Coordinates of C-alpha atoms in Angstrom, one line a residue:
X1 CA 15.6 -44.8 2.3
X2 CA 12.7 -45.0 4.6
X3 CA 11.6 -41.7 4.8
X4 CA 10.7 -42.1 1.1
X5 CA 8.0 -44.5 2.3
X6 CA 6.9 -42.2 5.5
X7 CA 6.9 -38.9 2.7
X8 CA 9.1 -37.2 4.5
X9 CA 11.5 -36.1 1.5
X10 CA 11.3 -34.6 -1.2
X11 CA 8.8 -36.6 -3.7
X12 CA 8.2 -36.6 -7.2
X13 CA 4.7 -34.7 -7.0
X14 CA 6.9 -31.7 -5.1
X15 CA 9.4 -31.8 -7.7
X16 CA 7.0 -29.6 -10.0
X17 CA 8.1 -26.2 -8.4
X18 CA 11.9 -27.1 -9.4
X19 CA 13.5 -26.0 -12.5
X20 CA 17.2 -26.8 -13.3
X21 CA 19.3 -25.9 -15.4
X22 CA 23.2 -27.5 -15.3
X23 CA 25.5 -24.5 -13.3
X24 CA 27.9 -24.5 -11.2
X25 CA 27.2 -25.1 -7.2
X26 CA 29.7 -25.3 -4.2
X27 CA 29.7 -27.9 -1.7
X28 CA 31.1 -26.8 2.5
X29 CA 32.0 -29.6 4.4
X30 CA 33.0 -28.8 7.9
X31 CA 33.7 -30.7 10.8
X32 CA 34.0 -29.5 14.4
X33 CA 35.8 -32.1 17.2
X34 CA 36.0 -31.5 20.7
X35 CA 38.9 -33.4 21.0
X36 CA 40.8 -32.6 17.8
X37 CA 40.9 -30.1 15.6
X38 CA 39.0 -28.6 13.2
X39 CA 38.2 -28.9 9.5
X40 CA 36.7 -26.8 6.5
X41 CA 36.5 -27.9 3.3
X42 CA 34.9 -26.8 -0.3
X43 CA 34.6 -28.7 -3.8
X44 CA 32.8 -27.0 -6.4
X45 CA 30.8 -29.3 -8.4
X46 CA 29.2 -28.4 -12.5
X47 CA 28.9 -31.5 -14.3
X48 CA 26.8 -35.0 -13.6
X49 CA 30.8 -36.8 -13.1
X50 CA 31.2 -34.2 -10.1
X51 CA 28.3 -34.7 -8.8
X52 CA 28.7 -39.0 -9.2
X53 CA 32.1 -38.7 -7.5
X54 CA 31.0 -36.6 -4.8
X55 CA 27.9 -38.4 -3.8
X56 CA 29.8 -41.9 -4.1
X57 CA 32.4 -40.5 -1.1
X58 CA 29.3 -38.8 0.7
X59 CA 27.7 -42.5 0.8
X60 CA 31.5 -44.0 1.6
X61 CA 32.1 -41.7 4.5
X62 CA 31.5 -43.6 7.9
X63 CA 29.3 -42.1 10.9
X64 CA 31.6 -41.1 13.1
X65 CA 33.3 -38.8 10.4
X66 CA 30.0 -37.0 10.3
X67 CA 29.5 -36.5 13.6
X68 CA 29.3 -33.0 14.3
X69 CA 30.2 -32.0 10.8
X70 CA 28.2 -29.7 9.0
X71 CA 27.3 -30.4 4.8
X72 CA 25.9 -26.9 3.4
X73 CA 25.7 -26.7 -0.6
X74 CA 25.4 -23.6 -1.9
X75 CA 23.6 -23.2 -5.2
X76 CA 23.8 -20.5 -7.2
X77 CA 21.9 -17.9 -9.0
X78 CA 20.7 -19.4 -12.4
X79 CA 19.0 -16.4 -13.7
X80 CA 20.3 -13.2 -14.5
X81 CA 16.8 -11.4 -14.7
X82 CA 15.8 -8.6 -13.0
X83 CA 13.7 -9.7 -10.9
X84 CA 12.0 -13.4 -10.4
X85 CA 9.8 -14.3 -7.6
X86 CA 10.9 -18.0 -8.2
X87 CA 14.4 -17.8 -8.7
X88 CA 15.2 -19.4 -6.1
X89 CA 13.3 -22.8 -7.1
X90 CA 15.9 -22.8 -10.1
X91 CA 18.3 -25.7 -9.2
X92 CA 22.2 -25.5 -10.8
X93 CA 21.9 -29.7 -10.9
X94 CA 21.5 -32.4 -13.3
X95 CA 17.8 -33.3 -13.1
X96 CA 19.0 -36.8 -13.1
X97 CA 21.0 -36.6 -10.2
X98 CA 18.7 -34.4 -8.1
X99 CA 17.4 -37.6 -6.0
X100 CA 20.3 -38.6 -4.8
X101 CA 21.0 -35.1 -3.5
X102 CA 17.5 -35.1 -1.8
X103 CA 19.0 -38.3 0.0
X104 CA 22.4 -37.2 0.5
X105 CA 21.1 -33.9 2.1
X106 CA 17.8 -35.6 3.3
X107 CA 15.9 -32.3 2.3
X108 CA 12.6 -32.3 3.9
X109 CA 10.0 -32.0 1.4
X110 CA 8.1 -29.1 2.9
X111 CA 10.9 -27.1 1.6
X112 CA 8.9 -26.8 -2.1
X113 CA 6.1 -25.1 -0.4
X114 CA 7.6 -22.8 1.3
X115 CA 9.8 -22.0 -2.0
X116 CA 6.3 -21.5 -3.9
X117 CA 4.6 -19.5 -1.2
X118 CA 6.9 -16.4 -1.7
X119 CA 5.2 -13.5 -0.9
X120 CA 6.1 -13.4 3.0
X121 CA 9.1 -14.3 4.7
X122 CA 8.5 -17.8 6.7
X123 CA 11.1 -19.5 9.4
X124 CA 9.5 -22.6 10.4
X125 CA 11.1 -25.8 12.2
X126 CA 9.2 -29.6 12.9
X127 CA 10.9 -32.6 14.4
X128 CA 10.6 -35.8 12.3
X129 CA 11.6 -39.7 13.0
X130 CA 13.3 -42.2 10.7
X131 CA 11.0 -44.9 11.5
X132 CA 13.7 -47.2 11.1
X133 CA 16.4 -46.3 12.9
X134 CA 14.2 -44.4 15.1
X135 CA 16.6 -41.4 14.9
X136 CA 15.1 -37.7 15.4
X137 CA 15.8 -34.9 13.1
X138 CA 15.2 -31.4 13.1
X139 CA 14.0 -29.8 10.0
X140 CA 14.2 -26.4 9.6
X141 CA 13.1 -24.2 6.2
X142 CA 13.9 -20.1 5.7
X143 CA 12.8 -17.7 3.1
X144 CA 12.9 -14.4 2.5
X145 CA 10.2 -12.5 0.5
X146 CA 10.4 -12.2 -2.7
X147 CA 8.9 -9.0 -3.6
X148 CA 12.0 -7.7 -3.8
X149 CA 15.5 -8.9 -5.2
X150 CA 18.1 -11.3 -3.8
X151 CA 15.6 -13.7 -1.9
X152 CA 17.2 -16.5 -0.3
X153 CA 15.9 -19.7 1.1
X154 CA 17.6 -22.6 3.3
X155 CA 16.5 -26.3 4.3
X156 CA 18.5 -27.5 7.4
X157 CA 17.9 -30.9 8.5
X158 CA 19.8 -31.6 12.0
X159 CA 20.4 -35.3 13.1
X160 CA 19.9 -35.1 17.2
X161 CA 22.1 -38.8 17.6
X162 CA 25.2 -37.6 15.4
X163 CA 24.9 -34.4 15.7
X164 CA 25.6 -33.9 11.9
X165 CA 23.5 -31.1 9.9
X166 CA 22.9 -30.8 6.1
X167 CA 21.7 -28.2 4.3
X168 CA 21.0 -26.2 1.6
X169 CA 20.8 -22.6 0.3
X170 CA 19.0 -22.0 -2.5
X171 CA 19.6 -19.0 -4.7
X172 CA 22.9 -17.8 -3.7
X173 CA 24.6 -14.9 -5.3
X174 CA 28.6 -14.5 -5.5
X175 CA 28.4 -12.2 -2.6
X176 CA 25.9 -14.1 -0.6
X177 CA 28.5 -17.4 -0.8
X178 CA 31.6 -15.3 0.1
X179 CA 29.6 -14.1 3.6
X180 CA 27.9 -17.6 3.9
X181 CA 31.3 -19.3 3.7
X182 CA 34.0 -16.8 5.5
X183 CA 31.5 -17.0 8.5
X184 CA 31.3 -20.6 8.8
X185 CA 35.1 -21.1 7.7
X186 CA 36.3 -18.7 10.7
X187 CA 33.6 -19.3 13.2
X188 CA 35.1 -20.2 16.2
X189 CA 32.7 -22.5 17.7
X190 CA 33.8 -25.9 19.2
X191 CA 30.4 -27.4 17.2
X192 CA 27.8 -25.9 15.4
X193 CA 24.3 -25.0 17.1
X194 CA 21.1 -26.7 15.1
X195 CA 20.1 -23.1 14.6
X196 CA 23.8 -21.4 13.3
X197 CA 22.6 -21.6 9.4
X198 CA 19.3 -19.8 10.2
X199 CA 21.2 -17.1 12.5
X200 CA 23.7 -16.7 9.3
X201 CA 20.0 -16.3 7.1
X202 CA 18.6 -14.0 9.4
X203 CA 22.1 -11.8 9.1
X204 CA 21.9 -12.1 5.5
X205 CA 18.2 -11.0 5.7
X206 CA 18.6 -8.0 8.2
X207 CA 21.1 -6.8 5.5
X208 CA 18.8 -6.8 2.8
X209 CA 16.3 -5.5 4.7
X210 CA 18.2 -2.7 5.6
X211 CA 18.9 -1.6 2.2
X212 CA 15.4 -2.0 1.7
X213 CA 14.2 0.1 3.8
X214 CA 17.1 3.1 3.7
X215 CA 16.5 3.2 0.2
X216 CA 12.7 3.4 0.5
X217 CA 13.0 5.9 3.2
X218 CA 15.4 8.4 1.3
X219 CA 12.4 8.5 -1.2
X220 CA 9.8 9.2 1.4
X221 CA 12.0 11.5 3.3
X222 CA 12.3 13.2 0.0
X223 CA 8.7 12.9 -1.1
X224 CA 8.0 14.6 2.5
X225 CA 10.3 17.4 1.6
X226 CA 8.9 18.4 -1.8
X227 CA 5.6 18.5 -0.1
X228 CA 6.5 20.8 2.7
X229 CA 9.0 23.2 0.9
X230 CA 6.9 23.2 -2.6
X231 CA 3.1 23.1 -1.1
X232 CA 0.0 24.0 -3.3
X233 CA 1.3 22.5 -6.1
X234 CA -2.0 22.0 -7.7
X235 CA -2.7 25.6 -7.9
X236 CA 1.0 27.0 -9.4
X237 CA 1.4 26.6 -12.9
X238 CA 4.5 24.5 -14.2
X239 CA 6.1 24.4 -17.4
X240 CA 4.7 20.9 -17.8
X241 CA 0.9 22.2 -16.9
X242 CA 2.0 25.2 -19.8
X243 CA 3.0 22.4 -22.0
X244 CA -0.1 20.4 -21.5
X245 CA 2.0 18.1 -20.1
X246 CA -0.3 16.4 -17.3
X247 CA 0.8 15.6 -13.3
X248 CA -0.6 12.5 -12.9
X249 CA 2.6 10.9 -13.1
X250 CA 3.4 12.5 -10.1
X251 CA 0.6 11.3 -8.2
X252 CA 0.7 7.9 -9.2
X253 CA 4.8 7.9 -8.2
X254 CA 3.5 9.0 -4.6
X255 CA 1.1 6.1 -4.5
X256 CA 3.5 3.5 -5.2
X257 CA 6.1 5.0 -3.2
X258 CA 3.2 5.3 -0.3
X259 CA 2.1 1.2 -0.9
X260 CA 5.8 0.2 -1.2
X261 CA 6.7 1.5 2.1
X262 CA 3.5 0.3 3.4
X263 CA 5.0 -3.3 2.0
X264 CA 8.1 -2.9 3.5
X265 CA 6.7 -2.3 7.2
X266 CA 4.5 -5.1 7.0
X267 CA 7.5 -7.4 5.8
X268 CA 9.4 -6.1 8.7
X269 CA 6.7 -7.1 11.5
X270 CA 6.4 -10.5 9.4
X271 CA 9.9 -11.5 9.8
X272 CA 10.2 -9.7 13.5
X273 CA 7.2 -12.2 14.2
X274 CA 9.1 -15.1 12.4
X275 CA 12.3 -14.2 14.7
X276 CA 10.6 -14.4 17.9
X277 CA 9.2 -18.1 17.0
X278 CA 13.1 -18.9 16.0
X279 CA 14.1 -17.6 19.6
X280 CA 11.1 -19.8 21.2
X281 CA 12.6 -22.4 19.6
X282 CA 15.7 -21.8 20.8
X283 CA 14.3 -21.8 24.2
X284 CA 13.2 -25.5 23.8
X285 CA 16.1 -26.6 21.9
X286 CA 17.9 -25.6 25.2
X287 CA 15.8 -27.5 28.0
X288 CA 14.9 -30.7 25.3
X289 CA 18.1 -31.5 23.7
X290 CA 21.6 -29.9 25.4
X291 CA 20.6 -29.2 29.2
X292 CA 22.8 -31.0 31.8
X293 CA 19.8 -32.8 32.9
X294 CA 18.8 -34.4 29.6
X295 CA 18.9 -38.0 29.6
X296 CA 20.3 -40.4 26.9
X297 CA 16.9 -40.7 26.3
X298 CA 16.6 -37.7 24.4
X299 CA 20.0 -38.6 22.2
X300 CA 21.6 -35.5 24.0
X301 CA 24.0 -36.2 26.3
X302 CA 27.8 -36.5 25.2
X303 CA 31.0 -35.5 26.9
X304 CA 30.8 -31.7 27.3
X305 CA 28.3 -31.1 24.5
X306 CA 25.8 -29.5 27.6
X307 CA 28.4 -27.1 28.3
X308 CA 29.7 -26.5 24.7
X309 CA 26.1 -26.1 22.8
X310 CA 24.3 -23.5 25.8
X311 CA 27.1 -21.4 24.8
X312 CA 26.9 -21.0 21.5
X313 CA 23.0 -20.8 22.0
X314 CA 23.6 -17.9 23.8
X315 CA 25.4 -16.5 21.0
X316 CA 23.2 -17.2 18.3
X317 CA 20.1 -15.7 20.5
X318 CA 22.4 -12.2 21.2
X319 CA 22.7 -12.1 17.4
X320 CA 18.5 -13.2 16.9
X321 CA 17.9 -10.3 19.2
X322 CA 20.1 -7.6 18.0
X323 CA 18.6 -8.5 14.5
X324 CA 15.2 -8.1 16.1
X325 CA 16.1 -5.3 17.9
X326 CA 17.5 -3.9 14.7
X327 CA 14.0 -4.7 12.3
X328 CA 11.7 -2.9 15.8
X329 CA 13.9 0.7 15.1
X330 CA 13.5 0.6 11.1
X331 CA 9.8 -0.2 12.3
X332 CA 9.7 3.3 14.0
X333 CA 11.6 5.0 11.3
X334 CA 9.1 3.5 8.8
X335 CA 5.8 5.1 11.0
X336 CA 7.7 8.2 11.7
X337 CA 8.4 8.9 8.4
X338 CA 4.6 7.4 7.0
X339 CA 3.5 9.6 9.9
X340 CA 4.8 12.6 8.5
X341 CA 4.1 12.0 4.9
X342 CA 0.7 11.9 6.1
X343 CA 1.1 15.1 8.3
X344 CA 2.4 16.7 5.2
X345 CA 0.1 15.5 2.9
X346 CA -3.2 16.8 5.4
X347 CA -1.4 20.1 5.5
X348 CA -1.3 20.4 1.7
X349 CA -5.0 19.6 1.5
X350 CA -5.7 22.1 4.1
X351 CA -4.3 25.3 2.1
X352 CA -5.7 24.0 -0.7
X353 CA -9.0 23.6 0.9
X354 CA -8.7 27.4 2.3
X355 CA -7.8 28.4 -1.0
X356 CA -10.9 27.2 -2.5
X357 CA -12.9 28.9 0.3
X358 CA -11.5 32.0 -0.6
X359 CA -12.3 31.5 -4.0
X360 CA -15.5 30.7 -2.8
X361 CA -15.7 33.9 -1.3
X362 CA -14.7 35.8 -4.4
X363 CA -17.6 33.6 -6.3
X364 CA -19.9 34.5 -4.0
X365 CA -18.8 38.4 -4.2
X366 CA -19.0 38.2 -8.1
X367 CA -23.0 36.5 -7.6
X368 CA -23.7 39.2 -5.1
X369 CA -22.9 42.3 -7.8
X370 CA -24.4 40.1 -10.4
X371 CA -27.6 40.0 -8.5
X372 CA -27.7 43.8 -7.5
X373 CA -27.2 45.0 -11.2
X374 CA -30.0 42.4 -11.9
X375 CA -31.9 44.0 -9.6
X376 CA -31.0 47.2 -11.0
X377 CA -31.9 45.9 -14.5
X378 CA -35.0 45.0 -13.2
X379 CA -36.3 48.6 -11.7
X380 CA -35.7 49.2 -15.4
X381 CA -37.8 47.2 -16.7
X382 CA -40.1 48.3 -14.6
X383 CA -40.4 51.6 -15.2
X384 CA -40.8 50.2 -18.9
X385 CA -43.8 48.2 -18.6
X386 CA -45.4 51.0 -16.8
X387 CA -44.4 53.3 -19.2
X388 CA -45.6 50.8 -22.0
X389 CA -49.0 50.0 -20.0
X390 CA -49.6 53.2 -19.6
X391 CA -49.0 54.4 -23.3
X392 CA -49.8 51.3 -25.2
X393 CA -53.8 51.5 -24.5
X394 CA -54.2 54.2 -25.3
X395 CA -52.0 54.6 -29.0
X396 CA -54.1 51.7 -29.2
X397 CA -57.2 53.8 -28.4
X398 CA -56.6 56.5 -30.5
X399 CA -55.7 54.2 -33.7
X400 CA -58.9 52.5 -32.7
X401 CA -61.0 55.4 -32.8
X402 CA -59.1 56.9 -35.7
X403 CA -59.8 53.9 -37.8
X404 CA -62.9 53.3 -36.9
X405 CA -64.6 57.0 -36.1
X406 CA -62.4 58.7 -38.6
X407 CA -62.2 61.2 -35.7
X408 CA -59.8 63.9 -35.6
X409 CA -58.6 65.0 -32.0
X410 CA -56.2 67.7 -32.8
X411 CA -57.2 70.2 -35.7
X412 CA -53.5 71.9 -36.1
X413 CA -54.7 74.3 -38.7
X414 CA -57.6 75.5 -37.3
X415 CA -59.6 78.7 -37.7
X416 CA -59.8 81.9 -35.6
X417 CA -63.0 80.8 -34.5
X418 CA -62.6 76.9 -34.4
X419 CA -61.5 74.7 -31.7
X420 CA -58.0 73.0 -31.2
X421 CA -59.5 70.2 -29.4
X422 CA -62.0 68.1 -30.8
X423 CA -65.0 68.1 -28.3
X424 CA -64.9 64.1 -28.7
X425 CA -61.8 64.0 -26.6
X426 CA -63.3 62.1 -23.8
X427 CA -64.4 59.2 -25.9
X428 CA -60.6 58.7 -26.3
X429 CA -59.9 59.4 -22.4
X430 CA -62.5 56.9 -21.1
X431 CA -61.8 53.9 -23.5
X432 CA -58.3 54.5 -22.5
X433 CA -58.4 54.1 -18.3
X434 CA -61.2 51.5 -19.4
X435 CA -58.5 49.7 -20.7
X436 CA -55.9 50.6 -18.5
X437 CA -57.6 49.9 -15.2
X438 CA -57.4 45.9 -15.4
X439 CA -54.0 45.8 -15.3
X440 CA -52.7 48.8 -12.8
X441 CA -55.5 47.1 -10.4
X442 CA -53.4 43.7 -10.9
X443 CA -50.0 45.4 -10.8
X444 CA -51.0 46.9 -7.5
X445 CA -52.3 43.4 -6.2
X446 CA -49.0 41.7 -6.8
X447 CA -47.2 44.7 -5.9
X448 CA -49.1 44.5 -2.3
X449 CA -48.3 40.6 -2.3
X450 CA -46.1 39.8 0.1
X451 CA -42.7 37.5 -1.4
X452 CA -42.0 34.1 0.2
X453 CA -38.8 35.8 1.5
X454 CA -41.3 37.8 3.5
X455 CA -43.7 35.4 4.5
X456 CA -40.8 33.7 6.4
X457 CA -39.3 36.6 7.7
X458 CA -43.3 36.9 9.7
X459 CA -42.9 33.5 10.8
X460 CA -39.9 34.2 12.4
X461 CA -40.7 37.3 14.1
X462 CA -44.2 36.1 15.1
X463 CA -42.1 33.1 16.9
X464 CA -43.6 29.6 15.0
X465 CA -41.5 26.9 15.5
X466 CA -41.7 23.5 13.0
X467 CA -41.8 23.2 9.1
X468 CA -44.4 25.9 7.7
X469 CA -46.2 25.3 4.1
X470 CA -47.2 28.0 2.1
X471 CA -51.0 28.2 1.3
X472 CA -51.8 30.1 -2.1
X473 CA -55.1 31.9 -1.7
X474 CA -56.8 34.9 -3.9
X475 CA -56.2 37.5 -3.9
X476 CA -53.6 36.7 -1.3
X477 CA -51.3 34.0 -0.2
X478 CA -50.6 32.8 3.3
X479 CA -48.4 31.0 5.5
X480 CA -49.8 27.9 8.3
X481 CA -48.4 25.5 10.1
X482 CA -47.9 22.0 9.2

């Protein structure tokens, strides 16, 4: 009852990231003896009288009964959602009774934190002291991420002078509590390790994980495929594009697929990470607590227990490493396969990208015969406005001189001795090149002009290097250095 004062469990200001709901949880004693035999034994527990009973022969039970025994209860799923990030925070226990299980199980009270901080999977292990009894315990809290379904978590508290461990795994499916329970029930281990429950999590984790990621690669790997064997996709036309059905769908269903691999890999290096601290702490768990040289000091010295303890350590680490060992090849599957997706996806873009440079092309073969029947359009046009400045004046002239003069150029019916031609005809001619001369002298100014395409063309050839501005001068323009 003293780590209430010292904060250690589980307080009322933690409680806030519980729920509970009355269910149905199981309760695994065990007990391994080095010089008798061992024991298993489970109770399942649903109402507040089971739980009363159970707790009052839990407090009854002497300490050499728990020594090297191992309390787990497993409490099950409460929720039959989909999908909830904080499923695992719902508790199958009387509210009223839930303090007497913090103290029965002495759950440490980091355990609500690293229940609400669910987005990454976390192993993490501290050493605390009953300040009254001056006993050390080893506090350990798992849990798996829960961006995806069946997350677990576990609190393991491991008393170093008894050797006793209780614990707790939260959000336990039917399947999860058959393989939690037939491996403890059958292990063959003379005691259990401090870190047995978090090897069993990590199993239970690699598992999931596997799924996880076979089932995301399947998609990829299929993803990849339709790519490569269906390329150019954005240039065929589909029944949905004749529909008016649009392909966006498509594109967004590559863009999650791409992010939740992208999730997955980084989950894997989180947990591989989390692993490697779990086999550090191994390490010391080894030298601190069960080496042959370990004094009483360190509450670890008991007949045999250095001999018994290394080799189950060296167990649980095989089983740490093939799990990490495991997570590092679904690491290379995962880039391989994001690798290729990639490949595939720059490969795509390339043949599109030459596609629209051939249709570029084609463009700017359309522009070019555009431009020469423009040209063409224009000698026309030409050859019109001459035509019409030649003419115009002088119909102009004529009406002019008609109007005004009441002259008469041409006499059609004429007599045998009277002129065609009226002798005024050059009136007529000289008003009209009088007329005429202003613009063919223009015409022929412009026409002598040389173009801006031309003027660069002479810088070129006459070898000026640097920017070049164009000087407009009458009647001509010119070309200088900046």
């Amino acid at each position: 009852m003293e780590w209430l004062h010292q904060n250690t469990l589980l307080g009322d200001e933690d409680l806030n990231v519980f729920r509970f709901k009355p269910g149905e949880c199981i309760i695994l004693e065990l007990s391994r003896q080095l010089d008798r035999q061992s024991s298993s034994r489970s109770r399942v527990l649903k109402s507040e009288e089971d739980w009363k009973a159970w707790l009052k022969q839990a407090a009854s039970a002497k300490v050499e009964k728990k020594r090297h025994g191992t309390t787990v209860l497993l409490a099950k799923r409460v929720t039959n959602k989909p999908h909830d990030g904080m499923v695992v925070s719902h508790l199958p226990v009387p509210q009223s009774m839930f303090g007497s299980i913090i103290n029965a199980f002495s759950i440490h009270r980091s355990i609500s934190r690293v229940i609400n901080r669910n987005t990454s999977a976390v192993f993490s292990a501290q050493s605390v002291k009953d300040r009254q009894t001056g006993n050390s315990r080893l506090v350990y809290n798992c849990r798996s991420s829960a961006s995806y379904p069946d997350d677990l978590a576990l609190s393991v508290t491991f008393c170093t002078k008894i050797r006793s461990t209780q614990a707790v795994f939260y959000g336990c499916s039917e399947e999860r509590i058959r393989i939690i329970t037939r491996r403890l029930e059958t292990s063959d281990c003379a005691v259990f390790h401090p870190l047995t429950l978090p090897t069993i999590f990590a199993e239970i984790e690699r598992d999931r994980q596997i799924q996880m990621v076979e089932k995301a690669l399947n998609k990829l790997i299929t993803r990849v495929l339709n790519v490569v064997n269906h390329p150019l996709r954005f240039y065929s036309t589909s029944p949905c594009e004749k529909s008016g059905i649009s392909q966006g769908s498509d594109d967004s269903n590559s863009i999650e697929l791409w992010l939740n691999i992208s999730h997955i890999k980084n989950g894997l290096e989180t947990w591989r990470q989390q692993l490697l601290e779990m086999l550090t702490h191994a390490d010391m768990l080894s030298e601190k607590y069960f080496s042959s040289g370990a004094g009483d000091t360190n509450e670890a010295t008991v007949a045999n227990i250095a001999t018994v303890m290394p080799c189950q350590q060296t167990t649980d680490d095989k089983l740490m490493n093939g799990v990490g060992k495991r997570i590092k090849y679904r690491l290379r599957e995962l880039v391989c396969i994001m690798d290729g997706m990639t490949l595939a996806t720059q490969m795509e873009w390339s043949k599109i990208a030459q596609l629209d440079a051939k249709t570029t092309i084609d463009i700017s073969h359309s522009a070019l015969e555009i431009a020469k029947a423009a040209r063409y359009d224009g000698i026309q046009m030409k050859s019109i406005a001459i035509l019409t400045m030649i003419f115009l004046p002088a119909t102009f002239v004529a009406i002019l001189l008609k109007t005004l003069f009441s002259m008469t150029f041409f006499n059609w019916n004429h007599d045998a001795d009277k002129s065609t031609v009226s002798p005024y005809i050059w009136v007529y001619v000289f008003y009209t090149f009088r007329l005429r001369a202003p613009g063919h002298i223009y015409v022929a100014r412009g026409l002598r002009r040389p173009t801006r395409v031309e003027l660069l063309r002479m810088a070129v050839v006459s070898g000026h290097k640097g920017p070049m501005r164009i000087v407009s001068q009458e009647p001509t323009r010119q070309m200088t250095p900046c």
